Structures are given as C-alpha cells and as structure tokens.
PDB file of C-alpha atoms in Angstrom:
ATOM      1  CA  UNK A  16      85.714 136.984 118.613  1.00 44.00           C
ATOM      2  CA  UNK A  17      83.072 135.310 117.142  1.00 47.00           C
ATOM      3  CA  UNK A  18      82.161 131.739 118.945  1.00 45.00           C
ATOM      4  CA  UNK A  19      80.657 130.027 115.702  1.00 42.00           C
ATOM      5  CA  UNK A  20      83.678 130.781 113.665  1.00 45.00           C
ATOM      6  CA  UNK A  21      86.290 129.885 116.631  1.00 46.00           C
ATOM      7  CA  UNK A  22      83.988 126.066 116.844  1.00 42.00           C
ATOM      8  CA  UNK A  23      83.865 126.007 112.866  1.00 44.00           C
ATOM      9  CA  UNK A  24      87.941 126.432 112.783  1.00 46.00           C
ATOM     10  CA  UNK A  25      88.617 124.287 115.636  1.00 45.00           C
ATOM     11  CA  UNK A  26      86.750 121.317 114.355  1.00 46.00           C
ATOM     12  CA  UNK A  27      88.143 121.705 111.207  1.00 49.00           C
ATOM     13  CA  UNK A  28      91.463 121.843 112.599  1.00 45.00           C
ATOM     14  CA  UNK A  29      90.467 118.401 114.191  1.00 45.00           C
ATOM     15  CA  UNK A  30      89.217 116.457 111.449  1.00 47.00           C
ATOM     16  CA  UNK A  31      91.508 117.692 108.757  1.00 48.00           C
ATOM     17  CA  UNK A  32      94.143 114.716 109.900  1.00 48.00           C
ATOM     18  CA  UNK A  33      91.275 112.347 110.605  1.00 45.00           C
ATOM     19  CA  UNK A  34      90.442 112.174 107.223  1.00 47.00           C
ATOM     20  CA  UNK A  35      92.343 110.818 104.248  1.00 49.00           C
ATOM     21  CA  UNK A  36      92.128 112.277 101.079  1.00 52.00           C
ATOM     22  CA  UNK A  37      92.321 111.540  97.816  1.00 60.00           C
ATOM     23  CA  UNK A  38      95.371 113.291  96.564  1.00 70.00           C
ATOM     24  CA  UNK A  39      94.364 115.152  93.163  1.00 80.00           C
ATOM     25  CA  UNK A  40      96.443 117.275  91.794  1.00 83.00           C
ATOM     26  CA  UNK A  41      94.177 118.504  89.054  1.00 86.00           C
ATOM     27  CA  UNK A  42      91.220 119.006  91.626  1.00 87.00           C
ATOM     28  CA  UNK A  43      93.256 120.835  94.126  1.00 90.00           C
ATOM     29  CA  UNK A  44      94.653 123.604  91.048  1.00 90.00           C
ATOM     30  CA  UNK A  45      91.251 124.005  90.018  1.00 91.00           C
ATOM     31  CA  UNK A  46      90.286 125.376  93.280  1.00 93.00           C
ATOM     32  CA  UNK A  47      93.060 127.130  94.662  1.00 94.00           C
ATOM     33  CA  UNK A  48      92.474 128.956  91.588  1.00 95.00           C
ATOM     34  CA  UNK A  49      88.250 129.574  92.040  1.00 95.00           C
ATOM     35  CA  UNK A  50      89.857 130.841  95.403  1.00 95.00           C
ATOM     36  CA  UNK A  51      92.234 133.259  94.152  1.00 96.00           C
ATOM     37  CA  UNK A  52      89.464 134.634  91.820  1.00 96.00           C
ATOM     38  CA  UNK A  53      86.492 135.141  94.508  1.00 96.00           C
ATOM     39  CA  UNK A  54      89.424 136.579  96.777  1.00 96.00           C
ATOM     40  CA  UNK A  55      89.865 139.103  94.091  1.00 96.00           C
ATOM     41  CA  UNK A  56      86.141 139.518  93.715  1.00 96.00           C
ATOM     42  CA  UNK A  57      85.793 140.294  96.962  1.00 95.00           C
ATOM     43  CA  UNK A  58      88.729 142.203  97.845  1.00 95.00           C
ATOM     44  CA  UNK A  59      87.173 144.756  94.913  1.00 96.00           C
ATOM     45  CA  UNK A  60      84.087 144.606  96.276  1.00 96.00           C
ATOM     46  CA  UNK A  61      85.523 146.260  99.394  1.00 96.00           C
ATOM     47  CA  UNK A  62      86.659 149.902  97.550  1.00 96.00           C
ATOM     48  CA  UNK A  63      83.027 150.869  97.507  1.00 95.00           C
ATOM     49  CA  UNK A  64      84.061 151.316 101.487  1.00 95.00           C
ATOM     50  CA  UNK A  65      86.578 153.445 103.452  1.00 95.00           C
ATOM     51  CA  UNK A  66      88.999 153.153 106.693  1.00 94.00           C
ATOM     52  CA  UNK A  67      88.576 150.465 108.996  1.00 94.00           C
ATOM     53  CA  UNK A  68      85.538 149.179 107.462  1.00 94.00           C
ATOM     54  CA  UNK A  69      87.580 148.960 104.567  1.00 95.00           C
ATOM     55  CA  UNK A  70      90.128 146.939 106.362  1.00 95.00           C
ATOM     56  CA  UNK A  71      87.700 144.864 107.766  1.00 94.00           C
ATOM     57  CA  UNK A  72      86.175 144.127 104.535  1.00 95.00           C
ATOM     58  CA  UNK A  73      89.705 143.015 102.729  1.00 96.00           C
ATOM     59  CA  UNK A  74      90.624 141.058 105.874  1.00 94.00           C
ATOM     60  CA  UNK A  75      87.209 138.975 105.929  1.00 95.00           C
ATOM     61  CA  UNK A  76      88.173 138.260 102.170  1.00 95.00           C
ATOM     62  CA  UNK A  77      91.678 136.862 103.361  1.00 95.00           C
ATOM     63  CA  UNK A  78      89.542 134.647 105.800  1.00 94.00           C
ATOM     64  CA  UNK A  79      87.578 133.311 103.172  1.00 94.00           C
ATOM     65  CA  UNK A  80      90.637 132.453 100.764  1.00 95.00           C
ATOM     66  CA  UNK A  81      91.900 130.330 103.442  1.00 94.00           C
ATOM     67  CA  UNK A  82      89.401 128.905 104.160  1.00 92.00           C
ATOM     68  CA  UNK A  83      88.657 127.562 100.616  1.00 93.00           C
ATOM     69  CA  UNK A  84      92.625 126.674 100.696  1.00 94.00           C
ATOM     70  CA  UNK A  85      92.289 124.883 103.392  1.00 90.00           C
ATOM     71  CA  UNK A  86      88.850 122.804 102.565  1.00 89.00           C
ATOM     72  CA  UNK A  87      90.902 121.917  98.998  1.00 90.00           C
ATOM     73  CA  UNK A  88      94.007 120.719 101.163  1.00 88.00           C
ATOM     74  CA  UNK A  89      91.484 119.026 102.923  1.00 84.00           C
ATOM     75  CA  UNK A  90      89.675 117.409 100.007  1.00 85.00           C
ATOM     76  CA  UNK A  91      92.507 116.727  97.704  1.00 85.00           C
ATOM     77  CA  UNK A  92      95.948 116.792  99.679  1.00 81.00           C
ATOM     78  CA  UNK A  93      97.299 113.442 101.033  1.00 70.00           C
ATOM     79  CA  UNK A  94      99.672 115.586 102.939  1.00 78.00           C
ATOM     80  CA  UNK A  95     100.228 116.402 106.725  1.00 83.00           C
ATOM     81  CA  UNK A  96     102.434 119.147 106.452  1.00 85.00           C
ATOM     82  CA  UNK A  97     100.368 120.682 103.623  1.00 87.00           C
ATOM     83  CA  UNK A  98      97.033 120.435 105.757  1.00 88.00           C
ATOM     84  CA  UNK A  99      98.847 122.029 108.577  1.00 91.00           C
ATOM     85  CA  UNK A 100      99.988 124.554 107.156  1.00 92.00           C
ATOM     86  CA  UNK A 101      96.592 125.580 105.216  1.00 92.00           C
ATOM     87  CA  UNK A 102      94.950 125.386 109.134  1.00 91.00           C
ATOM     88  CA  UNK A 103      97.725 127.917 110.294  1.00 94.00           C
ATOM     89  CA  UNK A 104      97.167 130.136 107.411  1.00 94.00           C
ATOM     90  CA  UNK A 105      93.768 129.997 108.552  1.00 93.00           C
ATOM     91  CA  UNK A 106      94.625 130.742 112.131  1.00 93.00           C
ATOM     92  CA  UNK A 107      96.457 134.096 110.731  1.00 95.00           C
ATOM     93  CA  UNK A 108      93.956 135.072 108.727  1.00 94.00           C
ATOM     94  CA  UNK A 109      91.040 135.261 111.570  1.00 92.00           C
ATOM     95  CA  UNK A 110      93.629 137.000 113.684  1.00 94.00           C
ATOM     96  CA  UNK A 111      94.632 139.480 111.224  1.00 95.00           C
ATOM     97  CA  UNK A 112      90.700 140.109 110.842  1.00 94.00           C
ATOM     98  CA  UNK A 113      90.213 140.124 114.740  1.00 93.00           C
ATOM     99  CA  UNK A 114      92.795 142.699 114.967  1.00 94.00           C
ATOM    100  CA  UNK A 115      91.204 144.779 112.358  1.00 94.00           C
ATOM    101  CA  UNK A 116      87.769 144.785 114.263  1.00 93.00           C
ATOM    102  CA  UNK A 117      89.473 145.349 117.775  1.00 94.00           C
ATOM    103  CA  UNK A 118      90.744 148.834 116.294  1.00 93.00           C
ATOM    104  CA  UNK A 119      87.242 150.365 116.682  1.00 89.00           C
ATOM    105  CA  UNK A 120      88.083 150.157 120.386  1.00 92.00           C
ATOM    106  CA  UNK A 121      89.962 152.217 122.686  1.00 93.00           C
ATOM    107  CA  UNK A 122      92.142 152.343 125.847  1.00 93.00           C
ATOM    108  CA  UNK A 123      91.463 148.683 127.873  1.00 93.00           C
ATOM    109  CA  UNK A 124      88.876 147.260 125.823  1.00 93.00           C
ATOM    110  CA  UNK A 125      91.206 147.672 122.922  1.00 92.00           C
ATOM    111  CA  UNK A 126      93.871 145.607 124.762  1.00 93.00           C
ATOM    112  CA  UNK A 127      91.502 143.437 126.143  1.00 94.00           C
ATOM    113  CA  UNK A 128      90.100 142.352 122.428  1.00 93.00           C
ATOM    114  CA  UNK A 129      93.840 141.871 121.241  1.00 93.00           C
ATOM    115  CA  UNK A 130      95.005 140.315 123.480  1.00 94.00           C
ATOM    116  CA  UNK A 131      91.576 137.432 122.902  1.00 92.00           C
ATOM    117  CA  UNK A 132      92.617 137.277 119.740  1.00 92.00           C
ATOM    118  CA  UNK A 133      95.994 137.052 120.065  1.00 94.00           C
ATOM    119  CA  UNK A 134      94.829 133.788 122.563  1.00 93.00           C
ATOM    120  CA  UNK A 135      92.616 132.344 120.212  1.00 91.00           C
ATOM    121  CA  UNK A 136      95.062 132.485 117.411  1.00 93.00           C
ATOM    122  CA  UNK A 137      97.390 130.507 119.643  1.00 93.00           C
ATOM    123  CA  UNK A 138      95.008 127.956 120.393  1.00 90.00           C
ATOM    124  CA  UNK A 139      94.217 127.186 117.051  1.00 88.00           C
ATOM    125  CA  UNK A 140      97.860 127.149 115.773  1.00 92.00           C
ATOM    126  CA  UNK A 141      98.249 124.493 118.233  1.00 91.00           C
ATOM    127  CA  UNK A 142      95.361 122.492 117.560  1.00 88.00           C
ATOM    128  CA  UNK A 143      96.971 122.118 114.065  1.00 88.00           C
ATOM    129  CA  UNK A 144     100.386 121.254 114.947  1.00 88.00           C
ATOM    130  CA  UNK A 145      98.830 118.527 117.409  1.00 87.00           C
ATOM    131  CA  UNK A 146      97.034 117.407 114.575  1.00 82.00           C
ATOM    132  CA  UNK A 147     100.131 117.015 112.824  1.00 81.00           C
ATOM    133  CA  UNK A 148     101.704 115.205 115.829  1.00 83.00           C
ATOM    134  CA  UNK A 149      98.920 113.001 115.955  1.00 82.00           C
ATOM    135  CA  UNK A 150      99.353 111.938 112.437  1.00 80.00           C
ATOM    136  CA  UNK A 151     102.599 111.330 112.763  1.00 85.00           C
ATOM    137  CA  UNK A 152     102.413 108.953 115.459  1.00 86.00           C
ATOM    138  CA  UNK A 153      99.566 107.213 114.093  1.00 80.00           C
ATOM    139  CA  UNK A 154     102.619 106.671 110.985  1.00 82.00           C
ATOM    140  CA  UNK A 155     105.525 105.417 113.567  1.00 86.00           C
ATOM    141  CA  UNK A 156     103.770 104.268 116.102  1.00 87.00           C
ATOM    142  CA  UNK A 157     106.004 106.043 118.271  1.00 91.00           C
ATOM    143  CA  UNK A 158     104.395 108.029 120.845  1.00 89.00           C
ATOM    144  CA  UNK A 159     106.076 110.904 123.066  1.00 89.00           C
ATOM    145  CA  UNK A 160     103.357 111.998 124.946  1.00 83.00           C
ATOM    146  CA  UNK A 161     103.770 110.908 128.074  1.00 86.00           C
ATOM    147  CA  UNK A 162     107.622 111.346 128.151  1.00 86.00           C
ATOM    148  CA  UNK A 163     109.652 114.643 129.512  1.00 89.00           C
ATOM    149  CA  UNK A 164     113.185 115.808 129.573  1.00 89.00           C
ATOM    150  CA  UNK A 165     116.142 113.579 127.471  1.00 91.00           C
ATOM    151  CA  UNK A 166     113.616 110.503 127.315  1.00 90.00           C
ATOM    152  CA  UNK A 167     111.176 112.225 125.108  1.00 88.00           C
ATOM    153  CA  UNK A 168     113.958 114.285 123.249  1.00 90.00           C
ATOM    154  CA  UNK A 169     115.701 111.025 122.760  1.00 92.00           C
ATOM    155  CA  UNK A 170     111.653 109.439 121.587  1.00 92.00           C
ATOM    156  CA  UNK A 171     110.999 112.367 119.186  1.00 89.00           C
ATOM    157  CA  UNK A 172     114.670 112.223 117.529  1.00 91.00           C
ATOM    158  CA  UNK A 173     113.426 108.349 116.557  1.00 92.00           C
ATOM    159  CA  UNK A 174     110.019 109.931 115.116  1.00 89.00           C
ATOM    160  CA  UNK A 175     111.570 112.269 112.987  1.00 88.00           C
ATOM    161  CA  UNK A 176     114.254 109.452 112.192  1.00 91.00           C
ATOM    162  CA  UNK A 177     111.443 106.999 110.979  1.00 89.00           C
ATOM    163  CA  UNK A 178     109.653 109.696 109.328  1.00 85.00           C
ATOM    164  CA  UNK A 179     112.806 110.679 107.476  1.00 84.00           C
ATOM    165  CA  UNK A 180     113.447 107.104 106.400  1.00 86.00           C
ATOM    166  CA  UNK A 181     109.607 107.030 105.355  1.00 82.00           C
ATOM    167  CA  UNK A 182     110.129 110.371 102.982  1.00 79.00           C
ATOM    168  CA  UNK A 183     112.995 108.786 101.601  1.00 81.00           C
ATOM    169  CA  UNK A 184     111.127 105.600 100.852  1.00 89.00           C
ATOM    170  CA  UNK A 185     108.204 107.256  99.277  1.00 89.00           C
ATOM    171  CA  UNK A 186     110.791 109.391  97.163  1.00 90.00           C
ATOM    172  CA  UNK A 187     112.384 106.261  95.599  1.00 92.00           C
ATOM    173  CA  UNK A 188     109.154 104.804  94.689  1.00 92.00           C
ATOM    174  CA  UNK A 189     107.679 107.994  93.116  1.00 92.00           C
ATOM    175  CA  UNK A 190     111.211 107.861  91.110  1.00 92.00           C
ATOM    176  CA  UNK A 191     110.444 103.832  90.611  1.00 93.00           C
ATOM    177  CA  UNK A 192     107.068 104.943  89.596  1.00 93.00           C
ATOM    178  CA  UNK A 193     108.182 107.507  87.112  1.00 91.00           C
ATOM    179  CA  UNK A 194     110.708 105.578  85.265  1.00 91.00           C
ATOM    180  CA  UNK A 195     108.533 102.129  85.002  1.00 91.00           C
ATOM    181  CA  UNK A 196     105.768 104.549  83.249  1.00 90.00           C
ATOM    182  CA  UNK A 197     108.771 106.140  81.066  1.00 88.00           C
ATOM    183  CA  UNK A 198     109.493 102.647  79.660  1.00 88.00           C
ATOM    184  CA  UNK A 199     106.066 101.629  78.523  1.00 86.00           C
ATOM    185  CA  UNK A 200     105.513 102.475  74.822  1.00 83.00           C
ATOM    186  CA  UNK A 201     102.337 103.254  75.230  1.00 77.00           C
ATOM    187  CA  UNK A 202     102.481 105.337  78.140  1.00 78.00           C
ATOM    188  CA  UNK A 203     105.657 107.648  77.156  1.00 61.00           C
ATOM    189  CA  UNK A 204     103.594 110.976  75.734  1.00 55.00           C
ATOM    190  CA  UNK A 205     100.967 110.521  78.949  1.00 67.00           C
ATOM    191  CA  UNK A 206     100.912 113.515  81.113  1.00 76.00           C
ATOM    192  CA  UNK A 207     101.113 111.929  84.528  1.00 84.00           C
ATOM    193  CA  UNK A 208     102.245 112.948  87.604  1.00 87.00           C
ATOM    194  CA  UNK A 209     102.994 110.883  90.675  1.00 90.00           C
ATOM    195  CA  UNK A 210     103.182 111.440  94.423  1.00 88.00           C
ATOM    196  CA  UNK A 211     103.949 108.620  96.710  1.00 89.00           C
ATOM    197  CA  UNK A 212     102.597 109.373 100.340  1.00 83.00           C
ATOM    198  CA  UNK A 213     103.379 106.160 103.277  1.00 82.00           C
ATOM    199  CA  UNK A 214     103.953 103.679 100.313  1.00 87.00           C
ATOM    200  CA  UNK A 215     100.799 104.669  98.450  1.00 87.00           C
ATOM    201  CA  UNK A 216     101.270 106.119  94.665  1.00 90.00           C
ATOM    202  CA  UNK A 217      99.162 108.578  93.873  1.00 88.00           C
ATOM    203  CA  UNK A 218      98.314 109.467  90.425  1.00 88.00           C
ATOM    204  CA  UNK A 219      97.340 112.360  88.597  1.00 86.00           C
ATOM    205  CA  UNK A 220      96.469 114.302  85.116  1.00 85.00           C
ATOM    206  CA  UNK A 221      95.142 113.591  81.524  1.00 84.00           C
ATOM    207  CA  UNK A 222      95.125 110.757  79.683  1.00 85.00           C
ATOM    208  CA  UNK A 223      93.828 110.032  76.335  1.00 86.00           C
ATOM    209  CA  UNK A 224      91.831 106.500  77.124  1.00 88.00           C
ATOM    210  CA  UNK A 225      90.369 104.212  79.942  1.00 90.00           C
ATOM    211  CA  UNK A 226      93.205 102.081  78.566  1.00 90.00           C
ATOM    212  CA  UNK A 227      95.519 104.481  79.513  1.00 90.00           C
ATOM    213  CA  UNK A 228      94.369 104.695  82.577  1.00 90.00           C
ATOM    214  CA  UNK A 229      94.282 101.668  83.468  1.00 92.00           C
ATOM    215  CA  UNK A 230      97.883 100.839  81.805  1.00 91.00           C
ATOM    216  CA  UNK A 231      99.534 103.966  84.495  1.00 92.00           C
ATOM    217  CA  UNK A 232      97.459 102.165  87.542  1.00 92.00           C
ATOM    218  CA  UNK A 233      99.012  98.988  86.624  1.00 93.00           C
ATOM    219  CA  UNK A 234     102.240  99.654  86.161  1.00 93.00           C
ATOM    220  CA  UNK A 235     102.506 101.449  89.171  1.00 94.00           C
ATOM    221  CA  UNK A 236     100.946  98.926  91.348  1.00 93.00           C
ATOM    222  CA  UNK A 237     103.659  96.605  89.875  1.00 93.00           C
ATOM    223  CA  UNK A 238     106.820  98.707  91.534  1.00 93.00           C
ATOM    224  CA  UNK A 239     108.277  97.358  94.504  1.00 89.00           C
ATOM    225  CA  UNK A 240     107.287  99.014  97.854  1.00 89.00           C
ATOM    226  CA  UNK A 241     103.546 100.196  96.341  1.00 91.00           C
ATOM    227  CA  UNK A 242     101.167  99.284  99.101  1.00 89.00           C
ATOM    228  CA  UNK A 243      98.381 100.978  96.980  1.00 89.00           C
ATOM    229  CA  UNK A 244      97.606 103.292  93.839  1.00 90.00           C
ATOM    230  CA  UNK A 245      94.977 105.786  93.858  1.00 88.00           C
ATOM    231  CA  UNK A 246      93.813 107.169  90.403  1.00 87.00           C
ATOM    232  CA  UNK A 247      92.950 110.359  89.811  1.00 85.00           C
ATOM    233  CA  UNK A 248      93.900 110.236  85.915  1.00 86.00           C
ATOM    234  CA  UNK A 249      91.172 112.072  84.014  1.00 85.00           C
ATOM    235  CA  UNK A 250      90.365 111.355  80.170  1.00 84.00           C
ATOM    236  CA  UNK A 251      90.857 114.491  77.807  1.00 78.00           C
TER     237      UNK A 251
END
C-alpha cells in the first residue's frame, strides 16, 4: 500500500469536517461533472493495455474520480453526511485498486497484501465516520465518548434526537425561505435554490442582476430562524 497516498487520504479524511464550506450548488455540478469526464478519459486511456494491468489502470481511474468527488464535497458541500460519504467512496476506491495490485502475488504474500488492504480500508472508513461523529457533537454539544453500555446508548439516542429536531428545523426554514422568495414580484421567475444547513440558508443559481441578488439575500435573511445567508447566486 502506498504510505503517501494512505497520509494524503487520512488527512483529508481529517480536515474535511474541520472545514466549512461554502455550499454551491452550481460549483459542486460543474465539477462532479469535469470528474465524470477525466474518469472517462482515463478509463479509455486504459484499452491500449491488457489483464491486470488493465485492471489496475481502470481502478487508479476510479481513485481519481473520488478523489475529485470528494475535494468538490469538500469545497462546496455544507454537508456532513455528504462529506462522509465522498471519504468512504474514497476508502473503496483505494481498496478496490489495492486489491487489483495484490493479484500479481501468490500463495502468502497474496494474503498478506489483502489482508493490508483490507486493514487500511477499515481504518480510513473509520476515520470518516469519526469525523462525522465529531461534527455532530460539535452541533449538540452532546458528547458520548467517554460513556459505555445503556448510559451512552441512552446519550447517543439524545444526539440523534437533537439532530433530528435540527433537520426538521432547517427543513421549515428552507420551506420559509422558498415561499418568502415566491411572494416577491420581483423575485418570482429567479432560478434559486435554497438549502438550509444548522439555521444557515444557503443560496444558489442564476440571477439576472446584482439587484437580484441582493433582493434573494435579503429576503432570506428576513425569515425567522435564519442565523445567516450565504450567497452563491451568480449573474447570467
């Protein structure tokens, strides 16, 4: 298993919850697409070869798709559970690849590589779902950590209680959010869409003016239960 890659993942794993990004719709589209296409690219690229160089080739490919899926969920998803789950895909995709390179080996060095990468892939699936788990506690404040048996069953039913309420929450507003813009006159042809993530409205898509823009931003920030707006409205 290569070290450099296993240290690359793993501290992207890491920081993907550490940072907050700017949720953008448009921006995130734009390059799952680019990723689809170079996947493609280099998936083709790969017929010039044969047998398990072949499958080598089209599994490095896979590894590079998610990785540019999960650098855009990084960039331009204000989402745990969408972050997560781009690190895990990641996670599967270097183990399908180290499973395609241990099959140039034999007898136990075969079983010895698989069974590496079958470790590795484990560690790094975790190292995402703790991410998550941090996240998530950072948003309750509720922290199970240091409890076992029915105390920390009884502490992680009230996370997943207060996170429920908090999806709920941020679903009414987005539906707030959506109706307010609905009623302005000047606003009713705009092509905008609206996420709400912890109270904060995010905003996305094409608009025809600054004035626009600034109209959607200030109607939103005018809904009950908006703790912020973030804009990423673009002008046609």
């Amino acid at each position: 298993m290569n070290k450099l890659l296993a240290f690359v993942l793993a501290t992207a794993a890491s920081a993907a919850f550490a940072a907050t990004p700017t949720n953008d719709t448009v921006a995130y589209k734009a390059a799952i697409n680019k990723s689809d296409a170079d996947y493609k690219t280099a998936k083709a690229a790969c017929d010039a070869q044969s047998g398990n160089a072949k499958d080598v080739c089209e599994a490095q490919a896979k590894v590079a798709r998610a990785n540019a899926e999960s650098t855009a969920a990084l960039q331009y998803k204000n989402d745990k559970k969408s972050i997560e789950k781009a690190q895990i895909n990641v996670a599967d995709a270097n183990y399908d690849l180290a499973k395609e390179q241990c099959d140039n080996r034999s007898g136990a060095d075969k079983d010895s590589c698989l069974s590496g990468a079958k470790q590795q892939h484990t560690a790094w699936v975790n190292d995402a779902k703790a991410g998550k788990k941090a996240a998530d506690t950072a948003q309750t404040g509720i922290d199970c950590s240091s409890l076992s048996g029915t105390d920390k069953a009884s502490c992680e039913a009230r996370s997943k209680t207060e996170l429920a309420k908090d999806a709920i929450a941020d679903t009414t507003i987005t539906t707030k959010v959506k109706t307010e813009l609905m009623a302005e006159p000047a606003l009713k042809s705009l092509d905008v869409h609206v996420e709400t993530n912890n109270g904060t409205v995010m905003l996305s898509g094409f608009v025809p003016s600054q004035a626009e823009v600034d109209k959607a931003v200030d109607v939103a920030r005018n809904v009950k239960g908006v703790n912020k707006v973030q804009s990423s409205l673009r002008i046609k």
